[in-house]
DNA sequence: TTAACCATGTAAAAAGTTACATGATTGT
DNA sequence: ACAATCATGTAACTTTTTACATGGTTAA
């Protein structure tokens, strides 16, 4: 699974422009690509060159013209193929843990300040995730099962943040008598 | 927090060689750097150039000579400084979720096969993490509080994997009647 | 005898981020 | 008046991974 297949996934819903894809990536939260121009526009050119998508330029009156990408049969086949591939294990990159590893150099108050700041970060992420879920911008469920899968994807994120908050509570309790 | 500060952290324990650092990074599991040659040896050269560490070449009889790096006062100051910095929020990059997002193209059996594979991956990671914790290769706790912090860092990883397994169970239950 | 370990480093490629560039339109 | 949205793309930079390069030693 890489950016190429994620884009193919979205295009399996309907034809989309690069600009719209950028927003979909921004709204999704579980897609590990920031969706910056360089990544998306470049990948779309590649997908087109490989015959996995077709491109159509649509001129508009008072706006710049769009390039609408449509998935091909070959693209659908490529997407379906990628779904049976060996799943990658999740990568949890948590630089706060690195900070904590040598936090014994700090006084108790500074450690607690650090924990507060981290907790604030997590809560911010959790709230944003819940907000996005409520608005459900990113969502074209074609079957009941697909709707369920997307719900579970959001749940995965939310449970991840809540788990982190639970861990923080344990950490605080343990530190109390240290 | 970046690789530089993580290396300074280890060097705050004792003088270490690049080769040994590589193993420490490999054994730690919570450090998001793979610890490949290019990263570590290069960063050590930079740290030396910045005066945060000193280098001493130790010749050995039947092995290649080592370069032992020692942290300087300036290095310690830099490390302590980084501990009060704004903590980064965790990045959870889970490509399996991307796979799942379009898994409705698959039949029920194929989805279940995918879940099995993913569960196997998680369990593998969890077991490895527990193994490493048991052997406690990476561990020089100077105070009781530092020992506690390192325990909690391991706990963070373990809870993360267990949370993922719980989520998988929910997913399976939900899929059962879909 | 084959693999892993000792120990350093470089080269090249891939992946990702940030900033630059344009310029009309619409909402506050 | 100012910021955001529409919409595409490029350039420069940073980060990360993979592979190359050497060559003796030790344990299964």
Short mmCIF file of C-alpha atoms (C1' of nucleotides) in Angstrom, two decimals:
data_model
loop_
_atom_site.label_atom_id
_atom_site.label_comp_id
_atom_site.label_asym_id
_atom_site.label_seq_id
_atom_site.Cartn_x
_atom_site.Cartn_y
_atom_site.Cartn_z
CA UNK A 1 0.00 0.00 0.00
CA UNK A 2 1.41 3.32 -1.04
CA UNK A 3 0.21 6.72 -2.20
CA UNK A 4 -0.51 5.37 -5.67
CA UNK A 5 -2.98 2.83 -4.38
CA UNK A 6 -4.58 5.29 -1.97
CA UNK A 7 -5.27 7.63 -4.89
CA UNK A 8 -6.63 4.74 -6.96
CA UNK A 9 -8.89 3.96 -4.01
CA UNK A 10 -10.42 7.43 -4.04
CA UNK A 11 -10.74 7.38 -7.81
CA UNK A 12 -12.69 4.13 -7.54
CA UNK A 13 -15.47 6.27 -6.06
CA UNK A 14 -15.67 8.79 -8.87
CA UNK A 15 -13.46 10.96 -11.14
CA UNK A 16 -11.55 13.53 -9.06
CA UNK A 17 -9.15 16.42 -9.60
CA UNK A 18 -5.74 16.76 -7.93
CA UNK A 19 -6.98 19.69 -5.91
CA UNK A 20 -9.93 17.75 -4.58
CA UNK A 21 -7.71 14.77 -3.78
CA UNK A 22 -5.51 17.07 -1.72
CA UNK A 23 -8.50 17.96 0.43
CA UNK A 24 -9.59 14.34 0.74
CA UNK A 25 -6.15 13.44 2.05
CA UNK A 26 -6.22 16.35 4.45
CA UNK A 27 -9.66 15.38 5.76
CA UNK A 28 -9.00 11.68 6.14
CA UNK A 29 -6.61 11.61 9.14
CA UNK A 30 -5.75 7.94 8.68
CA UNK A 31 -3.86 8.51 5.42
CA UNK A 32 -0.20 8.95 6.30
CA UNK A 33 0.48 11.33 3.40
CA UNK A 34 0.23 15.02 4.03
CA UNK A 35 -1.22 15.49 0.58
CA UNK A 36 1.13 18.26 -0.46
CA UNK A 37 1.22 19.35 -4.08
CA UNK A 38 4.46 17.70 -4.92
CA UNK A 39 3.27 14.28 -3.89
CA UNK A 40 -0.17 14.28 -5.43
CA UNK A 41 0.33 16.05 -8.74
CA UNK A 42 3.47 14.05 -9.40
CA UNK A 43 1.83 10.74 -8.59
CA UNK A 44 -1.15 11.55 -10.81
CA UNK A 45 1.20 12.12 -13.73
CA UNK A 46 2.79 8.74 -13.05
CA UNK A 47 -0.55 6.96 -12.74
CA UNK A 48 -1.54 8.46 -16.07
CA UNK A 49 1.71 7.35 -17.69
CA UNK A 50 1.11 3.83 -16.44
CA UNK A 51 -2.38 3.78 -17.91
CA UNK A 52 -4.05 3.32 -14.53
CA UNK A 53 -5.99 6.59 -14.90
CA UNK A 54 -7.07 8.88 -17.74
CA UNK A 55 -6.91 12.68 -17.66
CA UNK A 56 -9.46 15.17 -18.95
CA UNK A 57 -8.99 18.94 -18.86
CA UNK A 58 -12.16 20.84 -18.02
CA UNK A 59 -12.15 24.57 -18.74
CA UNK A 60 -14.10 26.84 -16.44
CA UNK A 61 -15.16 30.43 -16.94
CA UNK A 62 -13.94 32.32 -13.91
CA UNK A 63 -11.62 29.72 -12.41
CA UNK A 64 -8.46 27.97 -13.53
CA UNK A 65 -9.13 24.85 -15.58
CA UNK A 66 -9.26 21.52 -13.79
CA UNK A 67 -7.70 18.21 -14.66
CA UNK A 68 -10.16 15.48 -13.85
CA UNK A 69 -8.70 12.00 -13.40
CA UNK A 70 -10.71 8.84 -14.03
CA UNK A 71 -9.64 5.34 -13.05
CA UNK A 72 -9.25 2.77 -15.87
CA UNK A 73 -10.07 -0.94 -15.81
CA UNK A 74 -6.35 -1.57 -15.47
CA UNK A 75 -6.37 0.81 -12.49
CA UNK A 76 -9.25 -1.05 -10.83
CA UNK A 77 -7.39 -4.31 -11.35
CA UNK A 78 -4.24 -2.83 -9.81
CA UNK A 79 -6.23 -1.58 -6.81
CA UNK A 80 -7.93 -4.94 -6.21
CA UNK A 81 -4.58 -6.66 -6.49
CA UNK A 82 -3.03 -4.47 -3.80
CA UNK A 83 -5.82 -5.37 -1.37
CA UNK A 84 -4.60 -8.95 -1.04
CA UNK A 85 -0.99 -7.93 -0.43
CA UNK A 86 0.76 -8.68 2.85
CA UNK A 87 -0.29 -5.94 5.30
CA UNK A 88 2.47 -3.69 6.67
CA UNK A 89 2.80 -3.48 10.41
CA UNK A 90 1.88 -0.13 11.93
CA UNK A 91 4.63 2.37 12.64
CA UNK A 92 4.18 4.38 15.79
CA UNK A 93 6.61 7.26 15.74
CA UNK A 94 6.35 8.96 19.09
CA UNK A 95 9.13 11.46 19.67
CA UNK A 96 7.66 12.33 23.05
CA UNK A 97 8.86 8.96 24.31
CA UNK A 98 12.40 9.94 23.35
CA UNK A 99 12.02 13.11 25.35
CA UNK A 100 10.70 11.12 28.28
CA UNK A 101 13.62 8.69 28.11
CA UNK A 102 15.98 11.34 29.47
CA UNK A 103 13.44 13.45 31.33
CA UNK A 104 14.96 12.38 34.65
CA UNK A 105 17.29 15.35 34.16
CA UNK A 106 14.25 17.55 34.80
CA UNK A 107 12.67 18.43 38.14
CA UNK A 108 9.28 17.06 39.04
CA UNK A 109 7.46 20.24 38.06
CA UNK A 110 9.07 20.38 34.65
CA UNK A 111 8.15 16.75 34.01
CA UNK A 112 4.55 17.44 34.93
CA UNK A 113 4.54 20.49 32.65
CA UNK A 114 5.81 18.28 29.85
CA UNK A 115 3.05 15.74 30.47
CA UNK A 116 0.45 18.52 30.41
CA UNK A 117 1.72 19.74 27.07
CA UNK A 118 1.68 16.24 25.63
CA UNK A 119 -1.81 15.56 26.93
CA UNK A 120 -2.97 18.78 25.34
CA UNK A 121 -1.53 17.63 22.00
CA UNK A 122 -3.31 14.30 22.20
CA UNK A 123 -6.61 15.86 23.16
CA UNK A 124 -6.28 18.29 20.28
CA UNK A 125 -5.75 15.43 17.85
CA UNK A 126 -8.62 13.46 19.34
CA UNK A 127 -10.98 16.41 19.09
CA UNK A 128 -10.00 17.09 15.51
CA UNK A 129 -10.54 13.47 14.66
CA UNK A 130 -14.00 13.49 16.24
CA UNK A 131 -14.87 16.73 14.46
CA UNK A 132 -13.88 15.33 11.10
CA UNK A 133 -15.87 12.18 11.79
CA UNK A 134 -18.95 14.23 12.66
CA UNK A 135 -18.79 16.23 9.47
CA UNK A 136 -18.06 13.04 7.53
CA UNK A 137 -16.67 14.93 4.59
CA UNK A 138 -14.70 11.93 3.47
CA UNK A 139 -17.27 9.28 2.97
CA UNK A 140 -18.81 7.59 0.00
CA UNK A 141 -19.90 4.21 1.30
CA UNK A 142 -21.23 2.07 -1.51
CA UNK A 143 -22.37 -0.82 0.68
CA UNK A 144 -23.31 -1.31 4.30
CA UNK A 145 -20.13 -3.26 4.82
CA UNK A 146 -17.98 -0.47 3.37
CA UNK A 147 -19.66 2.01 5.72
CA UNK A 148 -18.80 -0.30 8.61
CA UNK A 149 -15.17 -0.58 7.53
CA UNK A 150 -14.81 3.21 7.35
CA UNK A 151 -16.39 3.55 10.78
CA UNK A 152 -13.88 1.08 12.15
CA UNK A 153 -11.01 3.01 10.56
CA UNK A 154 -12.12 6.14 12.42
CA UNK A 155 -12.53 4.04 15.55
CA UNK A 156 -8.97 2.84 15.20
CA UNK A 157 -7.68 6.40 15.35
CA UNK A 158 -9.94 7.37 18.22
CA UNK A 159 -9.06 4.28 20.27
CA UNK A 160 -5.39 5.01 19.62
CA UNK A 161 -5.66 8.48 21.12
CA UNK A 162 -7.75 7.29 24.05
CA UNK A 163 -5.26 4.55 24.77
CA UNK A 164 -2.55 7.21 24.85
CA UNK A 165 -4.57 9.21 27.38
CA UNK A 166 -5.03 6.12 29.56
CA UNK A 167 -1.30 5.55 29.48
CA UNK A 168 -0.71 9.15 30.52
CA UNK A 169 -2.94 8.68 33.54
CA UNK A 170 -0.94 5.64 34.60
CA UNK A 171 2.24 7.62 34.14
CA UNK A 172 0.97 10.45 36.33
CA UNK A 173 -0.17 8.06 39.06
CA UNK A 174 3.18 6.33 39.07
CA UNK A 175 5.09 9.60 39.21
CA UNK A 176 3.03 10.86 42.15
CA UNK A 177 5.06 8.85 44.65
CA UNK A 178 8.46 9.14 42.99
CA UNK B 1 13.63 15.80 19.62
CA UNK B 2 15.63 14.33 16.80
CA UNK B 3 18.33 11.75 16.21
CA UNK B 4 20.98 14.15 17.51
CA UNK B 5 19.33 14.43 20.89
CA UNK B 6 18.61 10.72 21.10
CA UNK B 7 22.31 10.00 20.60
CA UNK B 8 23.22 12.64 23.18
CA UNK B 9 20.82 10.88 25.54
CA UNK B 10 22.62 7.57 25.21
CA UNK B 11 25.99 9.26 25.54
CA UNK B 12 24.83 10.82 28.80
CA UNK B 13 25.05 7.29 30.22
CA UNK B 14 28.62 6.59 29.17
CA UNK B 15 31.02 6.94 26.21
CA UNK B 16 29.84 4.77 23.30
CA UNK B 17 30.98 3.81 19.79
CA UNK B 18 28.90 4.21 16.64
CA UNK B 19 28.61 0.47 16.29
CA UNK B 20 27.30 0.08 19.82
CA UNK B 21 24.84 2.93 19.29
CA UNK B 22 23.50 1.13 16.25
CA UNK B 23 22.66 -1.85 18.43
CA UNK B 24 21.12 0.31 21.12
CA UNK B 25 18.82 1.86 18.53
CA UNK B 26 17.92 -1.55 17.20
CA UNK B 27 17.14 -2.89 20.67
CA UNK B 28 15.12 0.05 21.87
CA UNK B 29 11.93 -0.33 19.78
CA UNK B 30 10.61 3.10 20.79
CA UNK B 31 13.27 5.02 18.86
CA UNK B 32 11.87 5.82 15.44
CA UNK B 33 15.24 5.70 13.69
CA UNK B 34 16.26 2.45 12.10
CA UNK B 35 19.82 3.06 13.22
CA UNK B 36 21.38 2.43 9.85
CA UNK B 37 24.99 3.36 9.23
CA UNK B 38 24.32 6.42 7.20
CA UNK B 39 22.28 8.07 9.90
CA UNK B 40 24.40 7.31 12.94
CA UNK B 41 27.95 7.71 11.68
CA UNK B 42 27.02 10.91 9.89
CA UNK B 43 25.27 12.39 12.89
CA UNK B 44 28.22 11.55 15.15
CA UNK B 45 30.52 13.50 12.82
CA UNK B 46 28.14 16.47 13.05
CA UNK B 47 27.87 16.26 16.83
CA UNK B 48 31.66 16.26 17.00
CA UNK B 49 31.90 19.26 14.67
CA UNK B 50 29.45 21.15 16.90
CA UNK B 51 31.51 20.40 19.99
CA UNK B 52 28.71 18.43 21.65
CA UNK B 53 30.83 15.26 21.78
CA UNK B 54 34.53 14.37 21.64
CA UNK B 55 36.01 11.48 19.68
CA UNK B 56 38.76 9.09 20.72
CA UNK B 57 40.14 6.36 18.48
CA UNK B 58 40.89 3.13 20.32
CA UNK B 59 43.10 0.63 18.50
CA UNK B 60 42.46 -3.04 19.07
CA UNK B 61 44.63 -6.02 18.26
CA UNK B 62 42.52 -8.37 16.20
CA UNK B 63 39.57 -6.10 15.45
CA UNK B 64 39.10 -2.84 13.57
CA UNK B 65 39.75 0.20 15.71
CA UNK B 66 36.82 1.84 17.44
CA UNK B 67 35.86 5.47 17.67
CA UNK B 68 34.57 6.14 21.15
CA UNK B 69 32.40 9.23 21.55
CA UNK B 70 32.07 11.10 24.84
CA UNK B 71 29.51 13.80 25.57
CA UNK B 72 30.82 17.27 26.49
CA UNK B 73 29.40 19.77 28.99
CA UNK B 74 28.00 21.66 26.03
CA UNK B 75 26.38 18.42 24.89
CA UNK B 76 24.77 17.83 28.27
CA UNK B 77 23.46 21.39 28.22
CA UNK B 78 22.01 20.85 24.73
CA UNK B 79 20.33 17.61 25.85
CA UNK B 80 18.78 19.22 28.93
CA UNK B 81 17.55 22.08 26.81
CA UNK B 82 15.78 19.77 24.40
CA UNK B 83 13.87 18.13 27.25
CA UNK B 84 11.80 21.25 27.87
CA UNK B 85 10.88 21.69 24.21
CA UNK B 86 7.30 21.45 23.01
CA UNK B 87 6.54 17.71 22.61
CA UNK B 88 5.66 16.49 19.10
CA UNK B 89 2.38 14.70 18.68
CA UNK B 90 2.65 11.00 17.89
CA UNK B 91 2.46 9.89 14.28
CA UNK B 92 0.60 6.67 13.76
CA UNK B 93 1.30 5.47 10.24
CA UNK B 94 -0.85 2.44 9.65
CA UNK B 95 -0.93 1.40 6.02
CA UNK B 96 -3.19 -1.51 6.88
CA UNK B 97 -6.00 1.00 7.40
CA UNK B 98 -5.53 2.19 3.83
CA UNK B 99 -5.85 -1.37 2.65
CA UNK B 100 -8.99 -1.79 4.72
CA UNK B 101 -10.50 1.40 3.32
CA UNK B 102 -11.12 -0.29 -0.01
CA UNK B 103 -11.30 -3.87 1.20
CA UNK B 104 -14.99 -4.00 0.36
CA UNK B 105 -13.84 -5.07 -3.11
CA UNK B 106 -12.80 -8.35 -1.48
CA UNK B 107 -15.01 -11.27 -0.54
CA UNK B 108 -15.63 -12.09 3.10
CA UNK B 109 -13.04 -14.85 3.18
CA UNK B 110 -10.34 -12.65 1.72
CA UNK B 111 -11.08 -9.93 4.26
CA UNK B 112 -10.81 -12.43 7.10
CA UNK B 113 -7.53 -13.70 5.67
CA UNK B 114 -6.26 -10.13 5.63
CA UNK B 115 -7.26 -9.63 9.25
CA UNK B 116 -5.47 -12.84 10.22
CA UNK B 117 -2.30 -11.64 8.54
CA UNK B 118 -2.49 -8.29 10.24
CA UNK B 119 -3.15 -9.84 13.63
CA UNK B 120 -0.13 -12.06 13.14
CA UNK B 121 2.01 -9.00 12.43
CA UNK B 122 0.82 -7.26 15.59
CA UNK B 123 1.36 -10.32 17.75
CA UNK B 124 4.84 -10.69 16.32
CA UNK B 125 5.66 -7.09 17.22
CA UNK B 126 4.16 -7.47 20.66
CA UNK B 127 6.15 -10.62 21.36
CA UNK B 128 9.37 -9.04 20.17
CA UNK B 129 8.71 -6.06 22.38
CA UNK B 130 8.10 -8.27 25.40
CA UNK B 131 11.22 -10.29 24.64
CA UNK B 132 13.38 -7.19 24.44
CA UNK B 133 11.90 -5.92 27.68
CA UNK B 134 12.69 -9.21 29.43
CA UNK B 135 16.32 -9.16 28.34
CA UNK B 136 16.51 -5.46 29.21
CA UNK B 137 19.54 -4.95 27.06
CA UNK B 138 18.85 -1.27 26.77
CA UNK B 139 18.74 -0.04 30.31
CA UNK B 140 21.00 2.01 32.49
CA UNK B 141 18.69 3.53 35.05
CA UNK B 142 20.54 5.96 37.26
CA UNK B 143 17.65 6.67 39.60
CA UNK B 144 14.47 4.93 40.66
CA UNK B 145 12.48 7.53 38.78
CA UNK B 146 14.46 6.97 35.58
CA UNK B 147 13.81 3.22 35.87
CA UNK B 148 10.11 3.99 36.19
CA UNK B 149 10.14 6.25 33.13
CA UNK B 150 11.79 3.58 31.02
CA UNK B 151 9.28 1.00 32.22
CA UNK B 152 6.48 3.31 31.18
CA UNK B 153 8.05 3.78 27.75
CA UNK B 154 7.97 0.02 27.23
CA UNK B 155 4.42 -0.04 28.59
CA UNK B 156 3.43 2.57 26.02
CA UNK B 157 4.50 0.28 23.21
CA UNK B 158 2.88 -2.78 24.72
CA UNK B 159 -0.40 -1.00 25.40
CA UNK B 160 -0.35 0.27 21.82
CA UNK B 161 -0.16 -3.23 20.42
CA UNK B 162 -2.77 -4.59 22.83
CA UNK B 163 -5.11 -1.75 21.93
CA UNK B 164 -4.68 -2.71 18.28
CA UNK B 165 -5.60 -6.32 19.10
CA UNK B 166 -8.72 -5.16 20.94
CA UNK B 167 -9.73 -3.12 17.94
CA UNK B 168 -9.24 -6.14 15.70
CA UNK B 169 -11.60 -8.16 17.88
CA UNK B 170 -14.26 -5.47 17.56
CA UNK B 171 -13.74 -5.43 13.81
CA UNK B 172 -14.18 -9.20 13.58
CA UNK B 173 -17.33 -9.13 15.70
CA UNK B 174 -18.82 -6.40 13.56
CA UNK B 175 -17.99 -8.19 10.34
CA UNK B 176 -19.59 -11.41 11.52
CA UNK B 177 -23.09 -10.19 10.68
CA UNK B 178 -22.25 -8.21 7.55
"C1'" DT C 1 32.42 -24.20 6.10
"C1'" DT C 2 29.09 -21.08 6.53
"C1'" DA C 3 27.08 -17.53 8.91
"C1'" DA C 4 27.30 -13.92 12.16
"C1'" DC C 5 30.10 -10.56 14.45
"C1'" DC C 6 33.59 -7.12 14.84
"C1'" DA C 7 33.76 -1.91 13.01
"C1'" DT C 8 33.91 1.78 10.06
"C1'" DG C 9 32.31 4.45 6.29
"C1'" DT C 10 30.33 6.07 1.31
"C1'" DA C 11 27.07 6.34 -2.75
"C1'" DA C 12 22.84 6.50 -4.73
"C1'" DA C 13 18.10 6.46 -4.73
"C1'" DA C 14 13.55 7.16 -2.79
"C1'" DA C 15 10.34 9.66 -0.04
"C1'" DG C 16 8.71 13.69 2.11
"C1'" DT C 17 8.46 18.81 3.35
"C1'" DT C 18 8.58 23.69 2.51
"C1'" DA C 19 8.50 27.40 -0.20
"C1'" DC C 20 7.88 29.63 -4.65
"C1'" DA C 21 4.93 31.06 -8.67
"C1'" DT C 22 0.56 32.75 -10.82
"C1'" DG C 23 -3.90 35.33 -10.57
"C1'" DA C 24 -9.00 35.87 -10.50
"C1'" DT C 25 -12.93 35.31 -7.06
"C1'" DT C 26 -15.52 35.16 -2.99
"C1'" DG C 27 -16.66 35.80 1.81
"C1'" DT C 28 -15.92 38.55 6.36
"C1'" DA D 1 -9.19 45.66 2.96
"C1'" DC D 2 -7.76 41.10 3.96
"C1'" DA D 3 -7.86 36.41 3.95
"C1'" DA D 4 -9.29 32.27 1.97
"C1'" DT D 5 -10.62 29.57 -2.02
"C1'" DC D 6 -10.13 28.11 -6.61
"C1'" DA D 7 -6.34 25.27 -9.32
"C1'" DT D 8 -2.17 23.90 -11.15
"C1'" DG D 9 2.63 23.08 -11.02
"C1'" DT D 10 8.06 23.50 -9.98
"C1'" DA D 11 12.46 24.01 -7.18
"C1'" DA D 12 15.14 23.33 -3.37
"C1'" DC D 13 15.80 21.00 0.57
"C1'" DT D 14 15.66 17.40 4.25
"C1'" DT D 15 15.09 12.84 5.72
"C1'" DT D 16 15.27 7.96 5.24
"C1'" DT D 17 16.37 3.61 3.08
"C1'" DT D 18 19.13 0.39 0.52
"C1'" DA D 19 23.16 -1.12 -1.18
"C1'" DC D 20 28.14 -1.06 -1.70
"C1'" DA D 21 32.92 -1.59 0.28
"C1'" DT D 22 36.53 -3.79 3.30
"C1'" DG D 23 38.41 -7.84 5.84
"C1'" DG D 24 39.78 -10.46 10.05
"C1'" DT D 25 37.45 -13.40 13.99
"C1'" DT D 26 34.54 -16.55 16.23
"C1'" DA D 27 30.94 -19.90 17.10
"C1'" DA D 28 27.54 -23.66 15.16
#
